[in-house]
Coordinates of C-alpha atoms and ligand atoms in Angstrom, one line a residue:
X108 CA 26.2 17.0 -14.1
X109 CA 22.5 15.8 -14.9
X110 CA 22.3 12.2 -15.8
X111 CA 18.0 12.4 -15.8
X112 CA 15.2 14.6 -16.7
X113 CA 12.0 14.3 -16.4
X114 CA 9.6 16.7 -17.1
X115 CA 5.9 17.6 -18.0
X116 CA 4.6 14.0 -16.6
X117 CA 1.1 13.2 -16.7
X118 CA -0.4 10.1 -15.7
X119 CA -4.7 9.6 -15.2
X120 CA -5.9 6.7 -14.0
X121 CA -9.3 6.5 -14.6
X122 CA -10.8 9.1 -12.6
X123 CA -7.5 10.0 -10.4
X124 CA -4.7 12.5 -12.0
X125 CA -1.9 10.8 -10.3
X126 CA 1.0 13.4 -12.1
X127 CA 0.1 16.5 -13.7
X128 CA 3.4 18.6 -14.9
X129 CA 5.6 16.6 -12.6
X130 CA 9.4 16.7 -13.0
X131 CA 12.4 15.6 -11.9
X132 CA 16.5 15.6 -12.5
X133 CA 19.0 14.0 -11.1
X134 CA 22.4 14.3 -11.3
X135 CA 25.2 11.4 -12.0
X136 CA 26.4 9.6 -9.1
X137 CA 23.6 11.3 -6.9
X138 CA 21.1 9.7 -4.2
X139 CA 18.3 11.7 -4.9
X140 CA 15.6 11.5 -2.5
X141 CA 11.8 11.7 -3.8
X142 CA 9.2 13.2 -0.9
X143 CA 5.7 13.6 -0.7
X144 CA 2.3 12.6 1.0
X145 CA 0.7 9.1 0.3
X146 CA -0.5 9.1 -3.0
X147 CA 1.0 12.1 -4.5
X148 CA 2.3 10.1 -7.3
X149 CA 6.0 8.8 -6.4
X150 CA 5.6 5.3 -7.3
X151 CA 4.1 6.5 -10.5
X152 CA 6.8 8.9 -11.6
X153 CA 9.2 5.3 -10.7
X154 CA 6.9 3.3 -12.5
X155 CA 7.0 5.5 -15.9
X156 CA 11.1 6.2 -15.2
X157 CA 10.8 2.2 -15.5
X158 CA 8.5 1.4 -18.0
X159 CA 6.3 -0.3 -16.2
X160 CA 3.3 2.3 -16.4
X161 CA 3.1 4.1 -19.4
X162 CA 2.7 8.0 -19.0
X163 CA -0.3 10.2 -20.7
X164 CA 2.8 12.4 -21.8
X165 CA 6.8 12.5 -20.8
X166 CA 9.6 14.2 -21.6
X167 CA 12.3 12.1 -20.2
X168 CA 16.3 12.4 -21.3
X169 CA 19.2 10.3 -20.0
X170 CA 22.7 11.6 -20.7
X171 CA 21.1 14.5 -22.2
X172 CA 19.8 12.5 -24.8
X173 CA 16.3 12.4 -24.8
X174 CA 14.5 8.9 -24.7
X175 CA 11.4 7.5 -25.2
X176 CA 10.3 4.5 -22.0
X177 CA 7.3 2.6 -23.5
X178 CA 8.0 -0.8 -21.6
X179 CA 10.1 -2.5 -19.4
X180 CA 12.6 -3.5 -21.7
X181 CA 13.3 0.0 -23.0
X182 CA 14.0 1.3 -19.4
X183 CA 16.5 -2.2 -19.3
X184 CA 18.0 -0.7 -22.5
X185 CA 18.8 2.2 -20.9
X186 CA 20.0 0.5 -17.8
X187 CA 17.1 1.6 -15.6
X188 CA 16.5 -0.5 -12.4
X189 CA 14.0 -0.7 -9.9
X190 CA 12.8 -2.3 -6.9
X191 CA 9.6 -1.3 -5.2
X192 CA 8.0 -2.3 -1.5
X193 CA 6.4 -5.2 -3.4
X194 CA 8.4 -7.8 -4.3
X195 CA 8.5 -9.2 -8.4
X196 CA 10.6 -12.2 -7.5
X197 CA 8.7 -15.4 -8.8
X198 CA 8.3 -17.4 -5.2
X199 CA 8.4 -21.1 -6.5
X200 CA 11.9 -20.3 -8.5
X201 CA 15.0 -20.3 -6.8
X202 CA 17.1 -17.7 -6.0
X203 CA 19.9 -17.6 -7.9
X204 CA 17.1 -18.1 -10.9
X205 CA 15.3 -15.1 -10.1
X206 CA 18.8 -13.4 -10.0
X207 CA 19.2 -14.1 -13.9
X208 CA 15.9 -13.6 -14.7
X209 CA 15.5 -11.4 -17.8
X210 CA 19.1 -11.1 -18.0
X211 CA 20.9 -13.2 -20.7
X212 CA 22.3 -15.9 -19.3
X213 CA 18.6 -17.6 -18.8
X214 CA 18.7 -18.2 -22.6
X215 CA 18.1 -22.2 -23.2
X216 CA 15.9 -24.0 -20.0
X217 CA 19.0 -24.4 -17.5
X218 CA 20.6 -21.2 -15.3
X219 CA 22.8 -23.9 -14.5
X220 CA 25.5 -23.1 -16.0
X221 CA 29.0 -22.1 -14.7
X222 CA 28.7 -18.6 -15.7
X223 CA 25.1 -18.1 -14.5
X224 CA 26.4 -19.3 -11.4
X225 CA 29.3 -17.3 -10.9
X226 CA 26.8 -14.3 -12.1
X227 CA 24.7 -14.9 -9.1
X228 CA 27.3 -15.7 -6.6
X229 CA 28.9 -12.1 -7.4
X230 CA 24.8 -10.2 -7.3
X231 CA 24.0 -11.9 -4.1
X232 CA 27.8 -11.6 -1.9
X233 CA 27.8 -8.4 -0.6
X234 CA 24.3 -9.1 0.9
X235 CA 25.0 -12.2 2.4
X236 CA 25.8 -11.4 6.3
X237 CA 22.0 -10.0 5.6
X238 CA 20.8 -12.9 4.7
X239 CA 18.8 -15.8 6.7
X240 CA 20.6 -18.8 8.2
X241 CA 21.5 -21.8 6.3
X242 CA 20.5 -19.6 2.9
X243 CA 22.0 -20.5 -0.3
X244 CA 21.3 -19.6 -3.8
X245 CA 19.3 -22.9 -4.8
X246 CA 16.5 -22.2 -1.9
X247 CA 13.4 -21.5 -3.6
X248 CA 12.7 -17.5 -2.7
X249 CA 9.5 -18.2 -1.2
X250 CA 10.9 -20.1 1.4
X251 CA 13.1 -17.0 2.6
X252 CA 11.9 -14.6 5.2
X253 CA 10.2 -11.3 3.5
X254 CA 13.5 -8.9 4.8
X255 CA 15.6 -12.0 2.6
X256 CA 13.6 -12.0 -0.7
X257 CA 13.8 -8.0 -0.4
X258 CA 17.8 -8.1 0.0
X259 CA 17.4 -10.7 -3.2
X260 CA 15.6 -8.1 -5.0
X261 CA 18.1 -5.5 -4.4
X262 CA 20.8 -7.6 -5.4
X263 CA 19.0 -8.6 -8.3
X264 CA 18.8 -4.9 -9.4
X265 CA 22.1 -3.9 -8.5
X266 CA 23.3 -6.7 -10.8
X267 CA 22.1 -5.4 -13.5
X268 CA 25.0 -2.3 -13.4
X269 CA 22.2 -0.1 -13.6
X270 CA 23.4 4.0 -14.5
X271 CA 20.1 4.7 -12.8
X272 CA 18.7 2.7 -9.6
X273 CA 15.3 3.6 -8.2
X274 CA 14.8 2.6 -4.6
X275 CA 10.8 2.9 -4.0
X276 CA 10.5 2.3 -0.5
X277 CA 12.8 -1.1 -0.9
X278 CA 14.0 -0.6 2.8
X279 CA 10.4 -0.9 4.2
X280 CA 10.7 -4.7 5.3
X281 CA 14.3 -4.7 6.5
X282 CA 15.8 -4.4 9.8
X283 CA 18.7 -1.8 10.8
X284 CA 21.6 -4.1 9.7
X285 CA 19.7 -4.9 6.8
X286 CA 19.3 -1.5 5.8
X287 CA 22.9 -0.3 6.3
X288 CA 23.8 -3.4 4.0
X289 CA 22.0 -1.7 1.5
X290 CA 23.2 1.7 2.1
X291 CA 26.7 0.6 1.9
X292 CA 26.0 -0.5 -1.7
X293 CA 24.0 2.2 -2.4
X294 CA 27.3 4.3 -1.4
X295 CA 29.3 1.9 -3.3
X296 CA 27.8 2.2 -6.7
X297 CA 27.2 5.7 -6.4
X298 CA 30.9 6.8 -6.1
X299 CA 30.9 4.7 -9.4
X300 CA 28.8 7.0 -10.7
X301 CA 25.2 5.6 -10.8
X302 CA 22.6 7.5 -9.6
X303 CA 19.5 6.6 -7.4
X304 CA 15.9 7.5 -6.8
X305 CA 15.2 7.0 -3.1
X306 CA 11.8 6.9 -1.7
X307 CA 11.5 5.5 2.3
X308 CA 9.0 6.3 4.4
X309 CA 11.5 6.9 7.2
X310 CA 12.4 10.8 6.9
X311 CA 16.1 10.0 8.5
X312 CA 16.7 7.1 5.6
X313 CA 16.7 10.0 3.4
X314 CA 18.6 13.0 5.4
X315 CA 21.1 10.2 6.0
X316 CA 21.4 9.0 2.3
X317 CA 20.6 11.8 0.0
X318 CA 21.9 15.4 -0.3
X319 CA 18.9 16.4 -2.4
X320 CA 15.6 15.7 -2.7
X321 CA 12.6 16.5 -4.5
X322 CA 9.0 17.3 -3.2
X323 CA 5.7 15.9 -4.6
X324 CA 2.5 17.1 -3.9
X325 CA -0.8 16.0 -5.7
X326 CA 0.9 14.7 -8.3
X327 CA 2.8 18.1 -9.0
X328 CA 6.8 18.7 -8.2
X329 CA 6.7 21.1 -6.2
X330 CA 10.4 21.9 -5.4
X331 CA 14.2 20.4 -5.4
X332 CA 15.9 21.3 -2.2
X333 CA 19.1 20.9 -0.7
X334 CA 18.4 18.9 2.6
X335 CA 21.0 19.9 4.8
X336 CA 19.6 23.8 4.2
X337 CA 15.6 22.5 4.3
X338 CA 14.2 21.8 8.1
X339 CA 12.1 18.9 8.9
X340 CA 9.2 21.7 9.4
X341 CA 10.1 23.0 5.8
X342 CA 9.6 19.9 4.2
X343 CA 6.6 18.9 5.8
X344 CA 5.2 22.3 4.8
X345 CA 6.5 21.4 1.4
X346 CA 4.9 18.1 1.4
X347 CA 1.5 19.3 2.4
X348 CA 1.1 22.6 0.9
X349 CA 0.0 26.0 2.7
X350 CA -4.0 25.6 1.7
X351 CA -3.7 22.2 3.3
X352 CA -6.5 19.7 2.3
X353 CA -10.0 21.5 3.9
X354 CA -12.6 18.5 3.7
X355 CA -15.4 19.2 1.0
X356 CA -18.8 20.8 1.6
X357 CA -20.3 17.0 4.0
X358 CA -17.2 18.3 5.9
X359 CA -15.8 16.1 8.4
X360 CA -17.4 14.5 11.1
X361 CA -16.1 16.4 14.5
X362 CA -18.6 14.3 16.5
X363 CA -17.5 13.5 19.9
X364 CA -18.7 10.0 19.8
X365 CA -19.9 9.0 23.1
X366 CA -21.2 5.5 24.5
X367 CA -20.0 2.1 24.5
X368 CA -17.4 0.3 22.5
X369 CA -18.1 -1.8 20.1
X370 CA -14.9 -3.1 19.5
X371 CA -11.8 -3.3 22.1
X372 CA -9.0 -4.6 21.5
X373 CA -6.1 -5.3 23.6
X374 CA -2.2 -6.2 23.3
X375 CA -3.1 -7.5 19.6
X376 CA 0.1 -8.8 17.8
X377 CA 0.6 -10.1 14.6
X378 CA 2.9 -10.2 11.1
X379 CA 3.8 -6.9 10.6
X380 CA 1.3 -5.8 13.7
X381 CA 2.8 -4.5 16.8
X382 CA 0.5 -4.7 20.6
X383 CA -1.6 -2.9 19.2
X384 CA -4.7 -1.7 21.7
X385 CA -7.6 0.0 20.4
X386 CA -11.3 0.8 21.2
X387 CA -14.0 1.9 18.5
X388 CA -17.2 3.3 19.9
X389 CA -20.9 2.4 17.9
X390 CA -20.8 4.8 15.8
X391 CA -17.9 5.9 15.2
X392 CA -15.2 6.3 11.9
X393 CA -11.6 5.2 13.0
X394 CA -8.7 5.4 10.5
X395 CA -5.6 4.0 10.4
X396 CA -3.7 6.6 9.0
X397 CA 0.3 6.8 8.1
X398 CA 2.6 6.0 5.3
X399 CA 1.3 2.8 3.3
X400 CA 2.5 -0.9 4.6
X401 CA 3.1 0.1 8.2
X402 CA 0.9 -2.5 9.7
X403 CA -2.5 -0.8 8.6
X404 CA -3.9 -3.7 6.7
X405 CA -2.4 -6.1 8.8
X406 CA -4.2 -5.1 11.6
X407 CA -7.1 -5.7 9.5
X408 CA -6.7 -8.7 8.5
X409 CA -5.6 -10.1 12.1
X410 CA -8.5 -8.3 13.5
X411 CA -10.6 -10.5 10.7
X412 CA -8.4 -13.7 11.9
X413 CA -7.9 -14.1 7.7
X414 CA -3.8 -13.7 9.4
X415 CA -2.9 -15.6 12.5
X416 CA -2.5 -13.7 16.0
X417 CA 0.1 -14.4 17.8
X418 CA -1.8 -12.5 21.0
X419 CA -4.5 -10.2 22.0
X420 CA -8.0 -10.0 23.1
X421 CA -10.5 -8.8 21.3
X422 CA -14.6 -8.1 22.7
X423 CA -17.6 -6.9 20.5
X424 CA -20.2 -4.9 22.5
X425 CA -18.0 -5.2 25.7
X426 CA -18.1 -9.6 25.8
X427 CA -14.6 -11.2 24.4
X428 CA -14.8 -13.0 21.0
X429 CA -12.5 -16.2 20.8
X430 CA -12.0 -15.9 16.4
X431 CA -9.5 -18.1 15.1
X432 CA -10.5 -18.2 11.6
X433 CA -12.7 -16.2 9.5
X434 CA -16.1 -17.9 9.7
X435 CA -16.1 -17.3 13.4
X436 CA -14.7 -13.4 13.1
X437 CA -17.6 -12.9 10.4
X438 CA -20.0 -14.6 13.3
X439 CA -18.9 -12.6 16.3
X440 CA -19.6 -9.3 13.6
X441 CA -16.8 -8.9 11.4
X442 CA -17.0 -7.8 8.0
X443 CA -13.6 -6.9 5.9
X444 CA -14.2 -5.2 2.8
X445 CA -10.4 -5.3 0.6
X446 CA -9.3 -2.7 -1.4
X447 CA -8.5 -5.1 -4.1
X448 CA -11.6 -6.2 -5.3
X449 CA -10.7 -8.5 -8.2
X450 CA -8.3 -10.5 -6.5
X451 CA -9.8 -10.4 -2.9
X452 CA -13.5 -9.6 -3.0
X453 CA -15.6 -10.6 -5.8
X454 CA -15.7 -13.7 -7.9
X455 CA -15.6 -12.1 -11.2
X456 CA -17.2 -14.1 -13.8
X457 CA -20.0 -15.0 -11.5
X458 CA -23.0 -13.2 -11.7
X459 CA -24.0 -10.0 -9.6
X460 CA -26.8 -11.5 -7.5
X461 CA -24.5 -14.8 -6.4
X462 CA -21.7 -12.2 -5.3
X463 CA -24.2 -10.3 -2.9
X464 CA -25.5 -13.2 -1.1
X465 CA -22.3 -15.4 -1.0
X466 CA -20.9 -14.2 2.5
X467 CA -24.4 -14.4 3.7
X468 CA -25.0 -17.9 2.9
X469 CA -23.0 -19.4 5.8
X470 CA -25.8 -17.5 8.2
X471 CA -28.8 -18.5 6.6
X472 CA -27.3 -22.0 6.2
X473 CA -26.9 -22.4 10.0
X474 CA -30.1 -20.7 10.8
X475 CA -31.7 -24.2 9.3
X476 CA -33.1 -22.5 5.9
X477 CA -32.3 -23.9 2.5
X478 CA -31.7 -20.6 0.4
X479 CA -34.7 -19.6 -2.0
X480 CA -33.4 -18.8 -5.1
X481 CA -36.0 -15.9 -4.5
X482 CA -35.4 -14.7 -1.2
X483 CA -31.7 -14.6 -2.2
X484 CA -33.0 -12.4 -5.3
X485 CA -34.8 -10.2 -3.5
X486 CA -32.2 -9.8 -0.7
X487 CA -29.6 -8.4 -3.4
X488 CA -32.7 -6.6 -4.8
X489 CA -32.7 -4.5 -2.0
X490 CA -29.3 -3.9 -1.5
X491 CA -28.4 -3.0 -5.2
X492 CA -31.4 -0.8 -4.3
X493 CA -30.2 0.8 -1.4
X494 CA -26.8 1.0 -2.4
X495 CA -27.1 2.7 -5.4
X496 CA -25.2 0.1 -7.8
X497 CA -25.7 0.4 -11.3
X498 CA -26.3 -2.7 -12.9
X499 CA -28.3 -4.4 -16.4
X500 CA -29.3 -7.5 -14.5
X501 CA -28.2 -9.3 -11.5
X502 CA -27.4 -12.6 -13.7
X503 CA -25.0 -9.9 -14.8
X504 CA -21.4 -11.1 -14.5
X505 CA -19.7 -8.7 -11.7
X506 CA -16.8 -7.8 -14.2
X507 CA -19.6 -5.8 -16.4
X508 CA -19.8 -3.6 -13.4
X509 CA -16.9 -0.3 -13.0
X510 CA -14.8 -0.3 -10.5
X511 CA -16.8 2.1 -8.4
X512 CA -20.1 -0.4 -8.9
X513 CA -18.0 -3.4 -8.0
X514 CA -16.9 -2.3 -5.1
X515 CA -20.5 -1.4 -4.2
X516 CA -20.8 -4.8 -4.4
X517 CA -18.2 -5.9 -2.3
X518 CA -20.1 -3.5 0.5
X519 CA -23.1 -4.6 -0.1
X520 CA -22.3 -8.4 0.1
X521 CA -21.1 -7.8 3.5
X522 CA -24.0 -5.6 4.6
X523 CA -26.6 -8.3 4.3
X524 CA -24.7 -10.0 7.3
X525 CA -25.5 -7.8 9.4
X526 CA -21.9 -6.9 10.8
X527 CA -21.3 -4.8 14.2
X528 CA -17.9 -4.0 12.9
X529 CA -16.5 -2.9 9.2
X530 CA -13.3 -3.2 8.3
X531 CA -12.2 -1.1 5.1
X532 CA -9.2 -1.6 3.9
X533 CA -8.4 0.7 1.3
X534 CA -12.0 0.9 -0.1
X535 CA -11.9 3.5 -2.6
X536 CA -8.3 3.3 -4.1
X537 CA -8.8 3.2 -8.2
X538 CA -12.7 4.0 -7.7
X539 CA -13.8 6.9 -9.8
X540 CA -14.4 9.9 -7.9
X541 CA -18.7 9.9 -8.1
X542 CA -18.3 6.5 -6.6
X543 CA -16.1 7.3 -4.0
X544 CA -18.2 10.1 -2.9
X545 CA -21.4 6.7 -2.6
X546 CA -19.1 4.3 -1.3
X547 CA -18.2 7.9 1.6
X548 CA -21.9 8.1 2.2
X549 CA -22.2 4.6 2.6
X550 CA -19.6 4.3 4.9
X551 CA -21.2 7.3 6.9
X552 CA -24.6 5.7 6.8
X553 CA -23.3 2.6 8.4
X554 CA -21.9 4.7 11.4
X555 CA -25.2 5.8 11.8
X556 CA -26.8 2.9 12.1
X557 CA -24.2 2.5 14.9
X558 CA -21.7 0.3 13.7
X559 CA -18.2 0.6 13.8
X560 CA -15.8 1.4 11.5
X561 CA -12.3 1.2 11.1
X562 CA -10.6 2.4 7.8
X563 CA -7.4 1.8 6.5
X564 CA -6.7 4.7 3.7
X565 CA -3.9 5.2 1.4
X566 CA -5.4 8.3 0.8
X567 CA -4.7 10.7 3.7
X568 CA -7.7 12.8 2.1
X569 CA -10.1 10.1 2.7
X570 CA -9.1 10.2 6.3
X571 CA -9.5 13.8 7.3
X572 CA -13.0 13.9 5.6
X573 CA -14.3 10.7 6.8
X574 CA -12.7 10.1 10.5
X575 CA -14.3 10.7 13.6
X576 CA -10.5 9.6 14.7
X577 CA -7.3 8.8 12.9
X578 CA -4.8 6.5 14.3
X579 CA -1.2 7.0 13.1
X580 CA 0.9 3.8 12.3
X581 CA 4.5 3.1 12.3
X582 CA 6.1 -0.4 11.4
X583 CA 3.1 -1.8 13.4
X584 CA 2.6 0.3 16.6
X585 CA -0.1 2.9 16.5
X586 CA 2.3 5.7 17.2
X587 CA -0.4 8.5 17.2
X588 CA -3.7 9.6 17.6
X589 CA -5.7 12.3 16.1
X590 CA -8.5 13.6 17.5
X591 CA -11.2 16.5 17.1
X592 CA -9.2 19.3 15.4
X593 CA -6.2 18.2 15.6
X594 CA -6.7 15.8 12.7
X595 CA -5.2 18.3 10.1
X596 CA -2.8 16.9 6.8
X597 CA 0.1 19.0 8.7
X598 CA -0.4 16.4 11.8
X599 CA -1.1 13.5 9.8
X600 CA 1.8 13.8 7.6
X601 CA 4.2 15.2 10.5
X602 CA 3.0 12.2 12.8
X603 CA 3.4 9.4 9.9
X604 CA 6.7 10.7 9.4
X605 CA 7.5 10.6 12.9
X606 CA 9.0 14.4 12.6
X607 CA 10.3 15.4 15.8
X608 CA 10.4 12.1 17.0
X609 CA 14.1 10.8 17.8
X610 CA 12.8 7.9 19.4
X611 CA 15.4 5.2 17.4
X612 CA 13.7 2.0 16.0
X613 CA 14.9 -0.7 14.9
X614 CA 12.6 -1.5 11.9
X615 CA 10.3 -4.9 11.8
X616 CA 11.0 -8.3 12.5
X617 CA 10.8 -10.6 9.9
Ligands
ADP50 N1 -3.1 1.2 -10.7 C1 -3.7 2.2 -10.2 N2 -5.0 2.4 -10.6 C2 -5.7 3.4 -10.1 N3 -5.2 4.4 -9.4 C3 -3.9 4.3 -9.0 C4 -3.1 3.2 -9.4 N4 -1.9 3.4 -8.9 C5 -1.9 4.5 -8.2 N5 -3.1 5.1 -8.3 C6 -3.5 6.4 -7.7 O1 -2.6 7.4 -8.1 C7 -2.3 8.2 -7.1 C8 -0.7 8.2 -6.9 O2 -0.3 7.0 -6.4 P1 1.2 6.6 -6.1 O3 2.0 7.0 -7.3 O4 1.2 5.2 -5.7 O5 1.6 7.5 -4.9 P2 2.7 7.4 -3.8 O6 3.7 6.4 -4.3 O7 3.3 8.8 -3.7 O8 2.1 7.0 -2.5 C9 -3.0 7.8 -5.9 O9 -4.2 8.6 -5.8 C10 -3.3 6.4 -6.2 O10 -4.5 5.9 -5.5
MG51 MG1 4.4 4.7 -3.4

């Protein structure tokens, strides 16, 4: 019997058609799985199920009734819950009043009360032999290891008595036992008839957990299959379509990139990175490529020493590099550019000209030089110039600019330092696509220069045009590598997925 529909789903952001026509039904006391490539739109079709991104058009019904989902609290109404990879706990409250968050026993200031209480006790005791030593309810979430607070957000939904629980990659940060805890309740509330949307980016969470699952692909549905009649091979196929991505008319760079590294790294191990060991020639385009949150932006950031290492070498131009914060990474020739530009990269309110030179100022500080308000001018002169930024004036404040232009900005502020490595972490997600295509050639005329580049893309199309090389992640190990013709969508999704690969794991530490 169905319990959901969804159909004819579109969602635009900006420039990117995330769904077009997608659809999906799932049937009562079901774990329905929900495939598809980075970025084809499964978070999005979770996020309009629960109200918290409102479609360009829906048709949704629950119970055969059909419904309308504008918010959050109309998917609560109609006992929708979710839980996604990132966590919407609030860190400084406790845990047992994040548990009652939203529900009603938080009316008045104090969750103290009994039945609160025995509320929370009841969400969070099936989880508990999951849990961190010495936890207890009144612990302030943020002081729980990231597998904890993601059991507490599980419970927290679960609580609820949701009819329909969406899963969105919520087993991403949990270890084995962690994950069977989970399942188990999963199981449980099923056979009570609720129904759940599962989305894991380990292919064998799903075959184990769902009989059924649907594919998307670019935002479309493509197909609902039954997964104990679909091979591993099929779905991939399914996932990645028979015209597979061909990279437009700049085409990919094939280079064989000879010469010296610029970057080597060995045995490099930090959060959520794995010794990892990796070499990037001048020159060259290296992406990090599999599903999202597998240690790509990590890597990153440890590489940037913005996270601590726990160990590894790294050596620009062949001659080690000791950087234990970020000043000294940027020094020895880092430069991080974020994806998210308004929390990480720009200062938003300040003007255009004062964002260009601001990671440039350290430099010209040591190099003995007070800054001339006109050298500094002319400096972001040229590089709004050469970058192809379109601005009024650079006393312009940076939020004026679209997201494309800002993150021009966030290039170029790094540019004027000179760097012998660029990190990109997710550059171009939510830039328009004309921008995307600059911030590409950008990226392309920086190799040329000989610098090297190593991109982290949620965007697997990003990678096959831009990468000279694509390095294949899993829960912090480079896994694979792509090379030459081999780096195809049909490898990179296979390899991400780890299809054919038995090899057990036991999921991160935390
Ligand atoms: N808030 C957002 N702003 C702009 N683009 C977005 C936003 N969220 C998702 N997208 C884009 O929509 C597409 C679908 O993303 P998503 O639903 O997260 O895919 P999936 O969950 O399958 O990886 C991607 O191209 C992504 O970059
Ligand atoms: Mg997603």
């Amino acid at each position: 019997m169905t319990l959901l529909t969804m159909e004819g789903v579109y969602k635009r952001y900006g420039g990117v058609q995330a769904l077009k026509n997608a659809s999906l039904s799932v049937n009562a006391a079901e774990v329905h799985g929900l495939l598809g490539p980075n970025g084809s739109g499964k978070s999005t079709l979770n996020k309009v199920l629960a109200g918290t991104v409102r479609p360009d058009q829906a048709r949704i019904a629950i119970d055969g009734k059909p419904v309308t989902i504008d918010r959050p609290l109309d998917a609560y109404k109609h006992r929708v819950s979710a839980v996604y990879q990132q966590l919407s706990l609030v860190p400084d409250l406790s845990v047992a009043e994040n548990l009652l968050l939203g529900t009603e026993l938080t009316r008045g200031p104090f969750v103290n009360n009994r039945e609160g209480r025995l509320y929370a006790e009841a969400a969070i005791e099936p989880f508990l032999s999951g849990l961190d030593t010495g936890f207890s309810l009144d612990k302030k979430v943020a002081t729980l290891s990231p597998g904890s607070q993601q059991l507490v957000e599980v419970a927290k939904a679960m609580a609820r008595k949701p009819k329909i629980l969406v899963l969105d990659e919520a087993t991403a940060s949990l270890r084995r036992d962690q994950v069977e805890l989970v399942f188990s309740q999963v199981r449980r509330i099923v056979s009570d008839g609720v129904s759940v949307v599962f989305v894991s980016h380990r292919l064998e969470e799903i075959t184990t957990l769902c009989e059924r699952a649907t594919i998307v692909r670019n935002g479309e549905t493509v197909a609902t299959v039954s997964l104990a009649d679909t091979s591993e091979q099929d779905l991939v196929r399914l996932m990645v379509g028979d015209e597979a991505f061909t990279p437009s008319q700049e085409g990919r760079r094939t280079n064989e990139i000879e010469g010296k590294p610029v970057l080597t790294v060995r045995g490099l191990s930090a959060p959520g990175v794995r010794d990892v060991s990796i070499e990037v020639r001048r020159g060259e385009i290296v992406g990090l490529g599999g599903l999202q949150g597998m240690g790509q932006s990590e890597l990153l950031h440890a590489l940037f020493a913005d996270i601590p290492r726990k160990s590894g070498e790294i050596a620009i131009d062949e001659s080690s590099v000791k950087t234990t914060n970020v000043r000294s990474a940027i020094r020895a020739g880092f430069a991080l550019v974020p994806g998210d530009r308004g929390t990480q990269g720009l200062l938003m309110v300040r003007p255009i000209q004062e964002n260009l030179s601001i990671a440039s100022l350290k430099k010209r500080l040591v190099a003995g030089l007070f800054i001339s308000m006109k050298s500094e001018r002319k400096a972001a002169d040229n590089e709004v110039k050469q970058l192809n930024i379109k601005i009024g004036e650079l006393s312009d404040a940076v939020s004026s600019l679209s997201g494309g232009n800002q993150q021009k900005v966030v290039i170029g502020k790094w540019l004027l330092n000179k760097p012998r490595v660029v990190l990109l972490d997710d550059p171009t997600k939510g830039v328009d696509i004309g921008s995307k295509a600059e911030i590409y050639s950008i990226i392309r005329d920086l190799a040329s220069q000989g610098v090297g580049i190593v991109l982290n893309s949620s965007d697997d199309k990003e990678l096959l045009e831009l990468c000279d090389r694509v390095l294949v992640m899993y829960e912090g190990k480079v896994v694979d590598e792509l090379s030459g013709d081999s780096v195809t969508q049909d490898n990179l999704v296979a390899a991400a997925l780890r299809v054919g690969d038995k090899e057990g794991d036991d999921g991160q530490e935390n």
